[in-house]
mmCIF file of C-alpha atoms in Angstrom:
data_model
loop_
_atom_site.group_PDB
_atom_site.id
_atom_site.type_symbol
_atom_site.label_atom_id
_atom_site.label_comp_id
_atom_site.label_asym_id
_atom_site.label_seq_id
_atom_site.Cartn_x
_atom_site.Cartn_y
_atom_site.Cartn_z
ATOM 1 C CA MET Y 329 -13.702 107.356 -24.718
ATOM 2 C CA SER Y 330 -14.894 105.291 -27.649
ATOM 3 C CA ARG Y 331 -17.105 102.264 -27.240
ATOM 4 C CA PRO Y 332 -15.820 98.763 -28.317
ATOM 5 C CA SER Y 333 -16.842 97.699 -31.678
ATOM 6 C CA PRO Y 334 -19.504 94.964 -32.171
ATOM 7 C CA ALA Y 335 -16.743 92.586 -33.234
ATOM 8 C CA VAL Y 336 -14.989 92.993 -29.865
ATOM 9 C CA TYR Y 337 -18.294 92.369 -28.067
ATOM 10 C CA ARG Y 338 -18.688 89.188 -30.031
ATOM 11 C CA ARG Y 339 -15.183 87.987 -29.194
ATOM 12 C CA ARG Y 340 -15.742 88.775 -25.541
ATOM 13 C CA ARG Y 341 -19.035 86.880 -25.539
ATOM 14 C CA ILE Y 342 -17.343 83.858 -27.210
ATOM 15 C CA VAL Y 343 -14.560 83.835 -24.601
ATOM 16 C CA VAL Y 344 -16.942 84.238 -21.655
ATOM 17 C CA GLY Y 345 -19.227 81.591 -23.098
ATOM 18 C CA ALA Y 346 -16.295 79.195 -23.570
ATOM 19 C CA VAL Y 347 -15.132 79.794 -20.034
ATOM 20 C CA LEU Y 348 -18.636 79.275 -18.692
ATOM 21 C CA LEU Y 349 -18.984 76.113 -20.786
ATOM 22 C CA MET Y 350 -15.620 74.836 -19.503
ATOM 23 C CA VAL Y 351 -16.615 75.577 -15.963
ATOM 24 C CA ALA Y 352 -19.937 73.793 -16.475
ATOM 25 C CA LEU Y 353 -18.209 70.807 -18.019
ATOM 26 C CA LEU Y 354 -15.663 70.595 -15.207
ATOM 27 C CA ALA Y 355 -18.373 71.003 -12.620
ATOM 28 C CA THR Y 356 -20.172 68.049 -14.164
ATOM 29 C CA TYR Y 357 -17.241 65.846 -15.252
ATOM 30 C CA LEU Y 358 -15.032 66.158 -12.182
ATOM 31 C CA PRO Y 359 -17.440 64.620 -9.569
ATOM 32 C CA VAL Y 360 -18.561 62.047 -12.079
ATOM 33 C CA ALA Y 361 -14.918 61.143 -12.787
ATOM 34 C CA LEU Y 362 -14.184 60.977 -9.083
ATOM 35 C CA PHE Y 363 -17.097 58.739 -8.190
ATOM 36 C CA ALA Y 364 -17.925 56.798 -11.348
ATOM 37 C CA PRO Y 365 -17.505 53.001 -11.126
ATOM 38 C CA VAL Y 366 -14.206 51.765 -12.352
ATOM 39 C CA PRO Y 367 -13.661 48.553 -14.354
ATOM 40 C CA SER Y 368 -13.155 45.397 -12.244
ATOM 41 C CA ALA Y 369 -10.143 43.228 -12.700
ATOM 42 C CA SER Y 370 -10.494 39.501 -12.992
ATOM 43 C CA ALA Y 371 -7.889 37.313 -11.298
ATOM 44 C CA ALA Y 372 -5.459 35.432 -13.478
ATOM 45 C CA LEU Y 373 -5.657 32.030 -11.852
ATOM 46 C CA ALA Y 374 -3.332 29.054 -12.118
ATOM 47 C CA ALA Y 375 -3.567 25.633 -10.463
ATOM 48 C CA LEU Y 376 -0.651 24.599 -8.293
ATOM 49 C CA PRO Y 377 1.615 21.929 -9.733
ATOM 50 C CA ALA Y 378 0.184 18.437 -9.033
ATOM 51 C CA VAL Y 379 1.345 16.961 -5.751
ATOM 52 C CA SER Y 380 1.616 13.169 -5.314
ATOM 53 C CA SER Y 381 2.759 10.542 -2.828
ATOM 54 C CA PRO Y 382 4.838 7.535 -3.873
ATOM 55 C CA GLU Y 383 3.181 4.319 -4.996
ATOM 56 C CA VAL Y 384 3.697 1.329 -2.655
ATOM 57 C CA SER Y 385 3.313 -2.332 -3.613
ATOM 58 C CA LEU Y 386 1.872 -4.611 -0.949
ATOM 59 C CA GLN Y 387 4.126 -7.625 -0.260
ATOM 60 C CA THR Y 388 1.520 -10.381 -0.456
ATOM 61 C CA PRO Y 389 2.440 -14.009 0.130
ATOM 62 C CA ALA Y 390 3.488 -16.182 -2.784
ATOM 63 C CA GLN Y 391 1.280 -19.016 -1.429
ATOM 64 C CA GLY Y 392 -2.139 -18.811 0.187
ATOM 65 C CA THR Y 393 -4.601 -15.929 0.489
ATOM 66 C CA SER Y 394 -4.278 -12.538 2.148
ATOM 67 C CA ALA Y 395 -5.879 -9.130 2.678
ATOM 68 C CA ILE Y 396 -5.239 -6.036 4.740
ATOM 69 C CA GLY Y 397 -7.279 -2.904 5.496
ATOM 70 C CA ILE Y 398 -7.989 -0.111 7.913
ATOM 71 C CA ALA Y 399 -10.656 -0.919 10.426
ATOM 72 C CA GLY Y 400 -13.474 1.520 10.824
ATOM 73 C CA GLU Y 401 -12.881 3.524 7.613
ATOM 74 C CA GLY Y 402 -15.798 3.923 5.241
ATOM 75 C CA ASP Y 403 -19.199 2.240 5.220
ATOM 76 C CA ASP Y 404 -17.942 -1.274 4.513
ATOM 77 C CA PRO Y 405 -17.812 -3.499 7.689
ATOM 78 C CA ALA Y 406 -14.430 -4.639 6.421
ATOM 79 C CA GLY Y 407 -13.166 -1.082 6.617
ATOM 80 C CA LEU Y 408 -11.004 0.374 3.862
ATOM 81 C CA VAL Y 409 -9.398 -2.543 2.088
ATOM 82 C CA LEU Y 410 -5.879 -1.647 0.957
ATOM 83 C CA GLY Y 411 -5.254 -4.856 -1.026
ATOM 84 C CA SER Y 412 -5.630 -8.604 -1.196
ATOM 85 C CA SER Y 413 -4.202 -11.635 -2.915
ATOM 86 C CA GLY Y 414 -5.253 -15.191 -3.705
ATOM 87 C CA SER Y 415 -8.750 -16.606 -3.719
ATOM 88 C CA THR Y 416 -11.821 -14.520 -2.991
ATOM 89 C CA ASP Y 417 -13.866 -17.701 -2.364
ATOM 90 C CA SER Y 418 -14.909 -19.045 1.003
ATOM 91 C CA ILE Y 419 -12.130 -21.265 2.259
ATOM 92 C CA PRO Y 420 -11.386 -23.135 5.544
ATOM 93 C CA ILE Y 421 -10.294 -20.788 8.346
ATOM 94 C CA ALA Y 422 -9.369 -23.323 11.096
ATOM 95 C CA SER Y 423 -9.426 -21.844 14.622
ATOM 96 C CA ILE Y 424 -10.089 -18.291 13.427
ATOM 97 C CA THR Y 425 -13.643 -19.675 13.653
ATOM 98 C CA LYS Y 426 -13.363 -19.202 17.434
ATOM 99 C CA THR Y 427 -13.466 -15.432 16.863
ATOM 100 C CA ILE Y 428 -17.004 -15.920 15.523
ATOM 101 C CA THR Y 429 -17.790 -18.177 18.493
ATOM 102 C CA ALA Y 430 -16.663 -15.516 20.968
ATOM 103 C CA LEU Y 431 -18.566 -12.719 19.222
ATOM 104 C CA VAL Y 432 -21.818 -14.672 18.965
ATOM 105 C CA VAL Y 433 -21.669 -15.772 22.627
ATOM 106 C CA LEU Y 434 -20.856 -12.233 23.800
ATOM 107 C CA ASP Y 435 -23.813 -10.971 21.786
ATOM 108 C CA GLU Y 436 -26.036 -13.525 23.543
ATOM 109 C CA LYS Y 437 -24.421 -13.242 26.979
ATOM 110 C CA PRO Y 438 -22.844 -9.796 27.297
ATOM 111 C CA VAL Y 439 -20.063 -9.189 29.798
ATOM 112 C CA ALA Y 440 -19.753 -5.691 31.293
ATOM 113 C CA ASP Y 441 -16.663 -3.846 30.227
ATOM 114 C CA GLY Y 442 -13.965 -4.792 32.711
ATOM 115 C CA GLY Y 443 -16.155 -7.473 34.251
ATOM 116 C CA GLN Y 444 -15.942 -11.250 34.350
ATOM 117 C CA GLY Y 445 -19.530 -12.213 33.491
ATOM 118 C CA PRO Y 446 -21.481 -15.117 35.013
ATOM 119 C CA ASP Y 447 -19.834 -18.183 36.525
ATOM 120 C CA ILE Y 448 -19.762 -21.351 34.476
ATOM 121 C CA ALA Y 449 -19.747 -24.603 36.453
ATOM 122 C CA ILE Y 450 -17.747 -27.331 34.742
ATOM 123 C CA THR Y 451 -19.482 -30.652 34.633
ATOM 124 C CA GLN Y 452 -18.883 -34.206 33.389
ATOM 125 C CA GLN Y 453 -20.134 -33.126 29.972
ATOM 126 C CA ASP Y 454 -17.217 -30.721 29.759
ATOM 127 C CA ALA Y 455 -14.791 -33.509 30.652
ATOM 128 C CA ASP Y 456 -16.384 -35.553 27.859
ATOM 129 C CA PHE Y 457 -15.776 -32.609 25.484
ATOM 130 C CA LEU Y 458 -12.090 -32.741 26.442
ATOM 131 C CA ALA Y 459 -11.868 -36.484 25.786
ATOM 132 C CA ALA Y 460 -13.604 -36.144 22.407
ATOM 133 C CA THR Y 461 -11.361 -33.220 21.360
ATOM 134 C CA ILE Y 462 -8.186 -35.240 22.214
ATOM 135 C CA ALA Y 463 -9.544 -38.214 20.307
ATOM 136 C CA VAL Y 464 -9.839 -36.221 17.058
ATOM 137 C CA GLY Y 465 -6.527 -34.490 17.447
ATOM 138 C CA GLY Y 466 -7.894 -31.060 18.216
ATOM 139 C CA SER Y 467 -6.191 -28.436 20.387
ATOM 140 C CA TRP Y 468 -7.328 -28.587 24.032
ATOM 141 C CA ALA Y 469 -6.850 -27.300 27.522
ATOM 142 C CA SER Y 470 -7.401 -29.219 30.755
ATOM 143 C CA VAL Y 471 -10.737 -29.150 32.558
ATOM 144 C CA TYR Y 472 -12.303 -31.137 35.359
ATOM 145 C CA PRO Y 473 -15.787 -31.407 36.891
ATOM 146 C CA GLY Y 474 -16.408 -29.101 39.835
ATOM 147 C CA GLN Y 475 -14.236 -26.341 38.384
ATOM 148 C CA VAL Y 476 -15.888 -22.891 38.286
ATOM 149 C CA LEU Y 477 -14.783 -20.362 35.688
ATOM 150 C CA THR Y 478 -16.196 -17.054 34.594
ATOM 151 C CA GLU Y 479 -17.478 -16.460 31.102
ATOM 152 C CA ARG Y 480 -14.526 -14.164 30.442
ATOM 153 C CA GLN Y 481 -12.035 -16.838 31.625
ATOM 154 C CA VAL Y 482 -13.575 -19.473 29.389
ATOM 155 C CA ILE Y 483 -13.375 -17.084 26.386
ATOM 156 C CA GLU Y 484 -9.772 -16.243 27.296
ATOM 157 C CA ILE Y 485 -8.726 -19.918 27.360
ATOM 158 C CA MET Y 486 -10.589 -20.625 24.103
ATOM 159 C CA MET Y 487 -8.948 -17.682 22.329
ATOM 160 C CA LEU Y 488 -5.424 -17.706 23.782
ATOM 161 C CA GLU Y 489 -4.746 -21.446 23.946
ATOM 162 C CA SER Y 490 -7.130 -22.137 21.053
ATOM 163 C CA ALA Y 491 -8.802 -24.859 23.115
ATOM 164 C CA ASN Y 492 -11.478 -26.621 21.032
ATOM 165 C CA ASN Y 493 -13.049 -28.219 24.095
ATOM 166 C CA TYR Y 494 -13.593 -24.805 25.686
ATOM 167 C CA SER Y 495 -15.438 -23.661 22.553
ATOM 168 C CA LEU Y 496 -17.865 -26.536 23.195
ATOM 169 C CA THR Y 497 -18.173 -25.707 26.860
ATOM 170 C CA LEU Y 498 -18.848 -22.054 26.084
ATOM 171 C CA THR Y 499 -21.473 -22.501 23.416
ATOM 172 C CA THR Y 500 -23.287 -25.273 25.271
ATOM 173 C CA TRP Y 501 -23.486 -23.067 28.339
ATOM 174 C CA ALA Y 502 -24.694 -20.052 26.355
ATOM 175 C CA PHE Y 503 -27.195 -21.757 24.022
ATOM 176 C CA GLY Y 504 -28.018 -25.128 25.592
ATOM 177 C CA SER Y 505 -26.520 -27.191 22.776
ATOM 178 C CA VAL Y 506 -24.043 -26.973 19.936
ATOM 179 C CA ASP Y 507 -26.873 -27.213 17.392
ATOM 180 C CA ALA Y 508 -28.674 -24.294 19.004
ATOM 181 C CA TYR Y 509 -25.437 -22.298 18.883
ATOM 182 C CA LEU Y 510 -24.852 -23.100 15.184
ATOM 183 C CA ALA Y 511 -28.386 -21.955 14.318
ATOM 184 C CA ALA Y 512 -27.802 -18.720 16.262
ATOM 185 C CA ALA Y 513 -24.398 -18.180 14.669
ATOM 186 C CA THR Y 514 -25.823 -18.663 11.189
ATOM 187 C CA GLY Y 515 -28.467 -16.056 11.866
ATOM 188 C CA TRP Y 516 -25.880 -13.698 13.389
ATOM 189 C CA LEU Y 517 -23.692 -13.958 10.315
ATOM 190 C CA ALA Y 518 -26.642 -13.228 8.017
ATOM 191 C CA GLU Y 519 -27.650 -10.230 10.138
ATOM 192 C CA LYS Y 520 -24.102 -8.836 9.865
ATOM 193 C CA GLY Y 521 -24.108 -9.321 6.097
ATOM 194 C CA LEU Y 522 -21.199 -11.806 6.219
ATOM 195 C CA THR Y 523 -22.549 -13.874 3.315
ATOM 196 C CA GLY Y 524 -19.198 -15.469 2.544
ATOM 197 C CA THR Y 525 -18.940 -17.047 6.009
ATOM 198 C CA ALA Y 526 -20.416 -20.290 7.357
ATOM 199 C CA VAL Y 527 -19.848 -22.239 10.527
ATOM 200 C CA VAL Y 528 -20.506 -25.955 11.016
ATOM 201 C CA ASP Y 529 -18.707 -26.319 14.294
ATOM 202 C CA THR Y 530 -17.564 -24.170 17.230
ATOM 203 C CA SER Y 531 -13.794 -24.513 16.725
ATOM 204 C CA GLY Y 532 -12.950 -24.596 13.008
ATOM 205 C CA LEU Y 533 -11.529 -28.101 13.078
ATOM 206 C CA ASP Y 534 -14.157 -29.000 10.494
ATOM 207 C CA PRO Y 535 -13.126 -27.558 7.090
ATOM 208 C CA GLY Y 536 -16.787 -26.735 6.507
ATOM 209 C CA SER Y 537 -16.273 -23.649 8.760
ATOM 210 C CA ARG Y 538 -15.204 -21.184 6.103
ATOM 211 C CA SER Y 539 -14.932 -17.533 5.263
ATOM 212 C CA THR Y 540 -13.603 -15.008 2.759
ATOM 213 C CA THR Y 541 -10.778 -12.505 3.377
ATOM 214 C CA HIS Y 542 -13.275 -9.674 3.034
ATOM 215 C CA ASP Y 543 -15.517 -11.127 5.797
ATOM 216 C CA LEU Y 544 -12.520 -11.852 7.981
ATOM 217 C CA LEU Y 545 -11.432 -8.240 7.886
ATOM 218 C CA ALA Y 546 -14.967 -7.318 9.042
ATOM 219 C CA LEU Y 547 -14.857 -9.965 11.814
ATOM 220 C CA GLY Y 548 -11.473 -8.723 12.925
ATOM 221 C CA ALA Y 549 -12.808 -5.140 13.155
ATOM 222 C CA MET Y 550 -15.758 -6.417 15.223
ATOM 223 C CA ALA Y 551 -13.394 -8.231 17.579
ATOM 224 C CA LEU Y 552 -11.336 -5.085 18.066
ATOM 225 C CA ALA Y 553 -14.484 -3.021 18.718
ATOM 226 C CA ASP Y 554 -15.622 -5.404 21.469
ATOM 227 C CA PRO Y 555 -14.520 -4.119 24.900
ATOM 228 C CA VAL Y 556 -14.220 -7.629 26.274
ATOM 229 C CA LEU Y 557 -12.671 -9.440 23.338
ATOM 230 C CA ALA Y 558 -10.171 -6.747 22.271
ATOM 231 C CA PRO Y 559 -8.037 -6.913 25.439
ATOM 232 C CA ILE Y 560 -8.193 -10.711 25.466
ATOM 233 C CA VAL Y 561 -6.760 -11.144 21.980
ATOM 234 C CA ALA Y 562 -4.009 -8.632 22.827
ATOM 235 C CA THR Y 563 -2.886 -10.670 25.890
ATOM 236 C CA ALA Y 564 0.318 -12.591 25.452
ATOM 237 C CA SER Y 565 0.018 -14.595 28.664
ATOM 238 C CA ASP Y 566 -2.224 -14.709 31.714
ATOM 239 C CA THR Y 567 -2.402 -16.740 34.912
ATOM 240 C CA LEU Y 568 -5.772 -18.140 35.857
ATOM 241 C CA PRO Y 569 -6.767 -19.684 39.208
ATOM 242 C CA GLU Y 570 -6.295 -23.471 39.287
ATOM 243 C CA LEU Y 571 -5.116 -23.428 35.681
ATOM 244 C CA GLY Y 572 -1.826 -21.560 35.898
ATOM 245 C CA ALA Y 573 -0.254 -19.862 32.862
ATOM 246 C CA VAL Y 574 -2.414 -19.429 29.766
ATOM 247 C CA ASP Y 575 -0.271 -18.506 26.760
ATOM 248 C CA ASN Y 576 -1.399 -16.947 23.520
ATOM 249 C CA THR Y 577 -0.656 -19.075 20.439
ATOM 250 C CA ASN Y 578 -0.025 -15.807 18.504
ATOM 251 C CA ASP Y 579 3.752 -15.518 18.659
ATOM 252 C CA LEU Y 580 3.719 -12.244 16.694
ATOM 253 C CA LEU Y 581 2.101 -10.210 19.447
ATOM 254 C CA GLY Y 582 4.114 -7.067 20.060
ATOM 255 C CA GLN Y 583 5.973 -7.112 16.719
ATOM 256 C CA ASN Y 584 5.318 -4.090 14.456
ATOM 257 C CA GLY Y 585 2.396 -3.092 16.673
ATOM 258 C CA ILE Y 586 0.548 -6.440 16.357
ATOM 259 C CA ASP Y 587 -2.100 -6.730 19.083
ATOM 260 C CA GLY Y 588 -4.260 -9.665 18.012
ATOM 261 C CA ILE Y 589 -6.325 -11.511 16.868
ATOM 262 C CA LYS Y 590 -6.456 -15.282 16.259
ATOM 263 C CA THR Y 591 -4.310 -18.111 14.978
ATOM 264 C CA GLY Y 592 -5.560 -21.208 13.151
ATOM 265 C CA THR Y 593 -4.004 -24.394 11.764
ATOM 266 C CA THR Y 594 -5.466 -27.474 10.128
ATOM 267 C CA ASP Y 595 -4.398 -29.664 7.271
ATOM 268 C CA GLU Y 596 -7.116 -28.198 5.038
ATOM 269 C CA ALA Y 597 -6.656 -24.552 6.035
ATOM 270 C CA GLY Y 598 -2.849 -24.509 6.413
ATOM 271 C CA PHE Y 599 -1.265 -21.996 8.784
ATOM 272 C CA CYS Y 600 -3.507 -18.975 9.298
ATOM 273 C CA LEU Y 601 -3.565 -15.728 11.239
ATOM 274 C CA LEU Y 602 -6.156 -12.993 11.550
ATOM 275 C CA PHE Y 603 -4.112 -10.102 12.886
ATOM 276 C CA SER Y 604 -4.389 -6.470 13.897
ATOM 277 C CA ALA Y 605 -1.872 -3.728 14.492
ATOM 278 C CA ASP Y 606 -1.895 -0.066 15.576
ATOM 279 C CA TYR Y 607 0.131 2.304 13.393
ATOM 280 C CA ALA Y 608 0.767 5.994 14.099
ATOM 281 C CA VAL Y 609 0.684 8.445 11.176
ATOM 282 C CA GLY Y 610 1.210 12.034 12.183
ATOM 283 C CA ASP Y 611 -1.243 12.752 15.026
ATOM 284 C CA GLU Y 612 -3.484 9.839 14.070
ATOM 285 C CA THR Y 613 -3.313 6.187 15.143
ATOM 286 C CA LEU Y 614 -4.737 3.773 12.591
ATOM 287 C CA GLN Y 615 -6.017 0.308 13.346
ATOM 288 C CA LEU Y 616 -4.961 -2.148 10.658
ATOM 289 C CA VAL Y 617 -6.600 -5.548 10.266
ATOM 290 C CA GLY Y 618 -5.143 -8.257 8.047
ATOM 291 C CA VAL Y 619 -5.322 -11.932 7.377
ATOM 292 C CA VAL Y 620 -3.115 -14.569 5.875
ATOM 293 C CA LEU Y 621 -4.583 -18.021 5.142
ATOM 294 C CA GLY Y 622 -3.057 -21.181 3.741
ATOM 295 C CA ALA Y 623 0.636 -20.638 4.577
ATOM 296 C CA PRO Y 624 2.635 -23.891 4.222
ATOM 297 C CA SER Y 625 4.416 -23.498 7.572
ATOM 298 C CA GLU Y 626 4.391 -21.400 10.674
ATOM 299 C CA ASP Y 627 7.687 -19.688 9.736
ATOM 300 C CA GLN Y 628 6.337 -18.774 6.350
ATOM 301 C CA LEU Y 629 3.092 -17.564 7.957
ATOM 302 C CA HIS Y 630 5.030 -15.251 10.233
ATOM 303 C CA ALA Y 631 7.223 -13.984 7.407
ATOM 304 C CA SER Y 632 4.195 -13.385 5.197
ATOM 305 C CA VAL Y 633 2.276 -11.509 7.903
ATOM 306 C CA LEU Y 634 5.204 -9.256 8.722
ATOM 307 C CA ALA Y 635 5.974 -8.540 5.056
ATOM 308 C CA LEU Y 636 2.358 -7.729 4.315
ATOM 309 C CA LEU Y 637 2.000 -5.518 7.416
ATOM 310 C CA GLN Y 638 5.331 -3.644 6.930
ATOM 311 C CA SER Y 639 4.596 -2.952 3.264
ATOM 312 C CA ALA Y 640 1.145 -1.587 4.184
ATOM 313 C CA GLN Y 641 2.613 0.556 6.922
ATOM 314 C CA SER Y 642 5.259 1.985 4.591
ATOM 315 C CA GLY Y 643 2.542 3.425 2.326
ATOM 316 C CA PHE Y 644 1.165 5.834 4.879
ATOM 317 C CA GLN Y 645 2.261 9.467 5.037
ATOM 318 C CA VAL Y 646 0.987 12.911 5.856
ATOM 319 C CA LEU Y 647 0.889 14.793 2.569
ATOM 320 C CA ARG Y 648 0.961 18.605 2.495
ATOM 321 C CA VAL Y 649 -1.873 19.573 0.159
ATOM 322 C CA VAL Y 650 -1.355 23.333 0.312
ATOM 323 C CA SER Y 651 0.524 25.784 2.482
ATOM 324 C CA ALA Y 652 -0.752 29.159 3.647
ATOM 325 C CA GLY Y 653 0.766 31.742 1.343
ATOM 326 C CA ASP Y 654 0.893 29.485 -1.753
ATOM 327 C CA VAL Y 655 0.110 31.732 -4.755
ATOM 328 C CA MET Y 656 -3.029 30.652 -6.554
ATOM 329 C CA GLY Y 657 -3.248 33.617 -8.947
ATOM 330 C CA SER Y 658 -3.017 37.415 -9.148
ATOM 331 C CA TYR Y 659 -4.901 40.578 -10.012
ATOM 332 C CA THR Y 660 -3.638 43.311 -12.361
ATOM 333 C CA THR Y 661 -5.962 46.314 -12.690
ATOM 334 C CA ALA Y 662 -6.356 48.637 -15.667
ATOM 335 C CA TRP Y 663 -4.506 51.399 -13.705
ATOM 336 C CA GLY Y 664 -1.566 49.050 -12.968
ATOM 337 C CA SER Y 665 -2.175 47.896 -9.392
ATOM 338 C CA GLU Y 666 -1.141 44.298 -8.696
ATOM 339 C CA ALA Y 667 -1.741 41.818 -5.858
ATOM 340 C CA ASP Y 668 -1.276 38.016 -5.538
ATOM 341 C CA VAL Y 669 -4.096 35.710 -4.546
ATOM 342 C CA VAL Y 670 -2.874 33.253 -1.884
ATOM 343 C CA ALA Y 671 -4.195 30.283 0.135
ATOM 344 C CA THR Y 672 -5.016 31.298 3.723
ATOM 345 C CA ASP Y 673 -4.466 27.954 5.492
ATOM 346 C CA ASP Y 674 -2.177 24.931 5.650
ATOM 347 C CA VAL Y 675 -3.913 21.639 4.758
ATOM 348 C CA ASP Y 676 -2.407 18.222 5.421
ATOM 349 C CA ALA Y 677 -3.978 14.868 4.470
ATOM 350 C CA THR Y 678 -3.210 11.384 5.759
ATOM 351 C CA VAL Y 679 -2.871 9.246 2.648
ATOM 352 C CA TRP Y 680 -1.811 5.769 1.630
ATOM 353 C CA SER Y 681 0.317 4.812 -1.330
ATOM 354 C CA GLY Y 682 -0.118 6.674 -4.648
ATOM 355 C CA VAL Y 683 -2.316 9.732 -4.151
ATOM 356 C CA GLU Y 684 -2.365 12.701 -6.562
ATOM 357 C CA VAL Y 685 -3.585 16.182 -5.670
ATOM 358 C CA THR Y 686 -4.911 18.600 -8.281
ATOM 359 C CA SER Y 687 -6.247 22.103 -7.615
ATOM 360 C CA SER Y 688 -8.490 24.771 -9.066
ATOM 361 C CA THR Y 689 -9.401 28.272 -7.863
ATOM 362 C CA ALA Y 690 -12.357 30.556 -8.271
ATOM 363 C CA ALA Y 691 -12.019 34.239 -7.417
ATOM 364 C CA GLU Y 692 -14.360 37.249 -7.736
ATOM 365 C CA ASN Y 693 -13.651 40.296 -9.817
ATOM 366 C CA ARG Y 694 -12.177 43.149 -7.766
ATOM 367 C CA GLU Y 695 -11.402 46.855 -8.200
ATOM 368 C CA SER Y 696 -9.506 47.124 -4.910
ATOM 369 C CA GLY Y 697 -9.103 45.516 -1.538
ATOM 370 C CA ALA Y 698 -7.044 45.466 1.641
ATOM 371 C CA ALA Y 699 -4.401 42.792 2.259
ATOM 372 C CA GLY Y 700 -6.083 39.684 3.675
ATOM 373 C CA THR Y 701 -9.456 40.294 2.010
ATOM 374 C CA GLU Y 702 -11.015 36.937 1.050
ATOM 375 C CA VAL Y 703 -11.716 36.884 -2.656
ATOM 376 C CA GLY Y 704 -12.579 33.267 -3.440
ATOM 377 C CA THR Y 705 -11.946 29.575 -2.818
ATOM 378 C CA ALA Y 706 -9.315 27.031 -3.870
ATOM 379 C CA ARG Y 707 -10.389 23.428 -4.236
ATOM 380 C CA PHE Y 708 -8.067 20.439 -3.994
ATOM 381 C CA ASP Y 709 -9.095 17.008 -5.286
ATOM 382 C CA LEU Y 710 -7.302 13.878 -4.115
ATOM 383 C CA THR Y 711 -7.242 10.745 -6.254
ATOM 384 C CA GLY Y 712 -6.369 7.595 -4.286
ATOM 385 C CA VAL Y 713 -6.687 6.557 -0.615
ATOM 386 C CA SER Y 714 -7.114 9.688 1.506
ATOM 387 C CA LEU Y 715 -8.289 9.129 5.068
ATOM 388 C CA ASP Y 716 -9.374 12.737 5.372
ATOM 389 C CA GLY Y 717 -11.669 12.747 2.364
ATOM 390 C CA PRO Y 718 -11.335 13.180 -1.403
ATOM 391 C CA GLU Y 719 -11.467 16.962 -1.488
ATOM 392 C CA PHE Y 720 -10.588 20.081 0.495
ATOM 393 C CA THR Y 721 -11.528 23.743 0.067
ATOM 394 C CA VAL Y 722 -9.475 26.680 1.357
ATOM 395 C CA PRO Y 723 -10.289 30.415 1.269
ATOM 396 C CA VAL Y 724 -8.003 32.523 -0.857
ATOM 397 C CA ALA Y 725 -7.199 36.126 -0.100
ATOM 398 C CA LEU Y 726 -5.237 39.158 -1.294
ATOM 399 C CA ALA Y 727 -1.577 38.840 -0.285
ATOM 400 C CA SER Y 728 -1.143 42.613 -0.334
ATOM 401 C CA GLU Y 729 -3.303 45.713 -0.855
ATOM 402 C CA LEU Y 730 -4.874 46.081 -4.252
ATOM 403 C CA ASP Y 731 -5.003 49.857 -4.782
ATOM 404 C CA GLY Y 732 -7.834 51.641 -6.519
ATOM 405 C CA PRO Y 733 -7.257 54.253 -9.273
ATOM 406 C CA ASP Y 734 -5.925 57.731 -8.430
ATOM 407 C CA LEU Y 735 -7.490 61.045 -9.599
ATOM 408 C CA GLY Y 736 -5.052 61.414 -12.451
ATOM 409 C CA TRP Y 737 -6.004 58.077 -13.942
ATOM 410 C CA ARG Y 738 -9.710 58.803 -13.529
ATOM 411 C CA LEU Y 739 -9.394 62.158 -15.272
ATOM 412 C CA ALA Y 740 -7.194 60.787 -17.992
ATOM 413 C CA ASN Y 741 -9.362 57.755 -18.813
ATOM 414 C CA PRO Y 742 -12.968 58.841 -19.452
ATOM 415 C CA GLY Y 743 -13.444 56.024 -21.892
ATOM 416 C CA ARG Y 744 -12.606 53.450 -19.212
ATOM 417 C CA LEU Y 745 -15.006 55.050 -16.762
ATOM 418 C CA PHE Y 746 -17.952 55.582 -19.045
ATOM 419 C CA GLY Y 747 -17.567 52.525 -21.220
#
């Protein structure tokens, strides 16, 4: 049998070498291809269409001065002011002054929540206060020496019946004299930062007792926060021993949620009302405080207060900022896998009047991921009056599985794997 020629040996060596080289290459390339990092996909992100709530115009009075706000919102003692009209100067406030009187006295002589406070013995001096009040045409309630009333009862008569003589009785009992009270009240106003307010008497009959709408919103909020004064100003009528029925001069109590606070009328101040009302929005109850000063008649005062309050109330709504499942973007990988990026939570905001919501999303680069994997954050910015804050953030996640590459794609795309 003849031996193969040298040429055949060479061909065999070439074939064997090629096979061995191929095996070596496959042995190296295959595991690298299987386990090499794959290119990440960046999410194509898009902001949701802008969401907005309708604009509302406050119905402010044609005559006089007004303001309305939400008590307790923000850092301003006046709360969150929704709007105002008329003068911003200090102007006469008539018997709304008695709200200051009550707050200053309660600060000096606190009454336990639900209690009556100390007894106040009525003397001849108090009878003289009554005579003097009648002589100048001020509002009054009867009083006689020997009568004994509690501090709470005296405040109640002063606030509900707007009795000027009872404001003199209360402050003289608490501070020793009207002058001492006025000095204390001036210091109290300065301490509270109510620089637009001044008192020169206990009742507001003197037009020198003045305030601004901004300060009055703050004073109204303080009255509502006081555990003794708040229930008093919300009382329509009470019956007191030896005095009989005591009726509130605020005829709007109970209308549109109105639960206070103080009326006032003089020639200089016109017809005035510092008022409050609870208003439910969604699961939240808001405490509104408003004021109308300088109305030309009681009927016009009532109409102005109700129009202002109703227009303010109509501006509140619960606005859906984002719903769980809203698509914020999507991934598309180099090997053709796709998955949406969605918001994971519902977010609602309590807003007032015209509020606009804009959104933006940031998401990490991904090669793959299971459905529900968090991949970033969506941010929502609110422009306007939002009681829940000016911005929200919500996690975003994969709406479905984002598949990684299969073996065929890895083997067929070495350039993608190795850059």
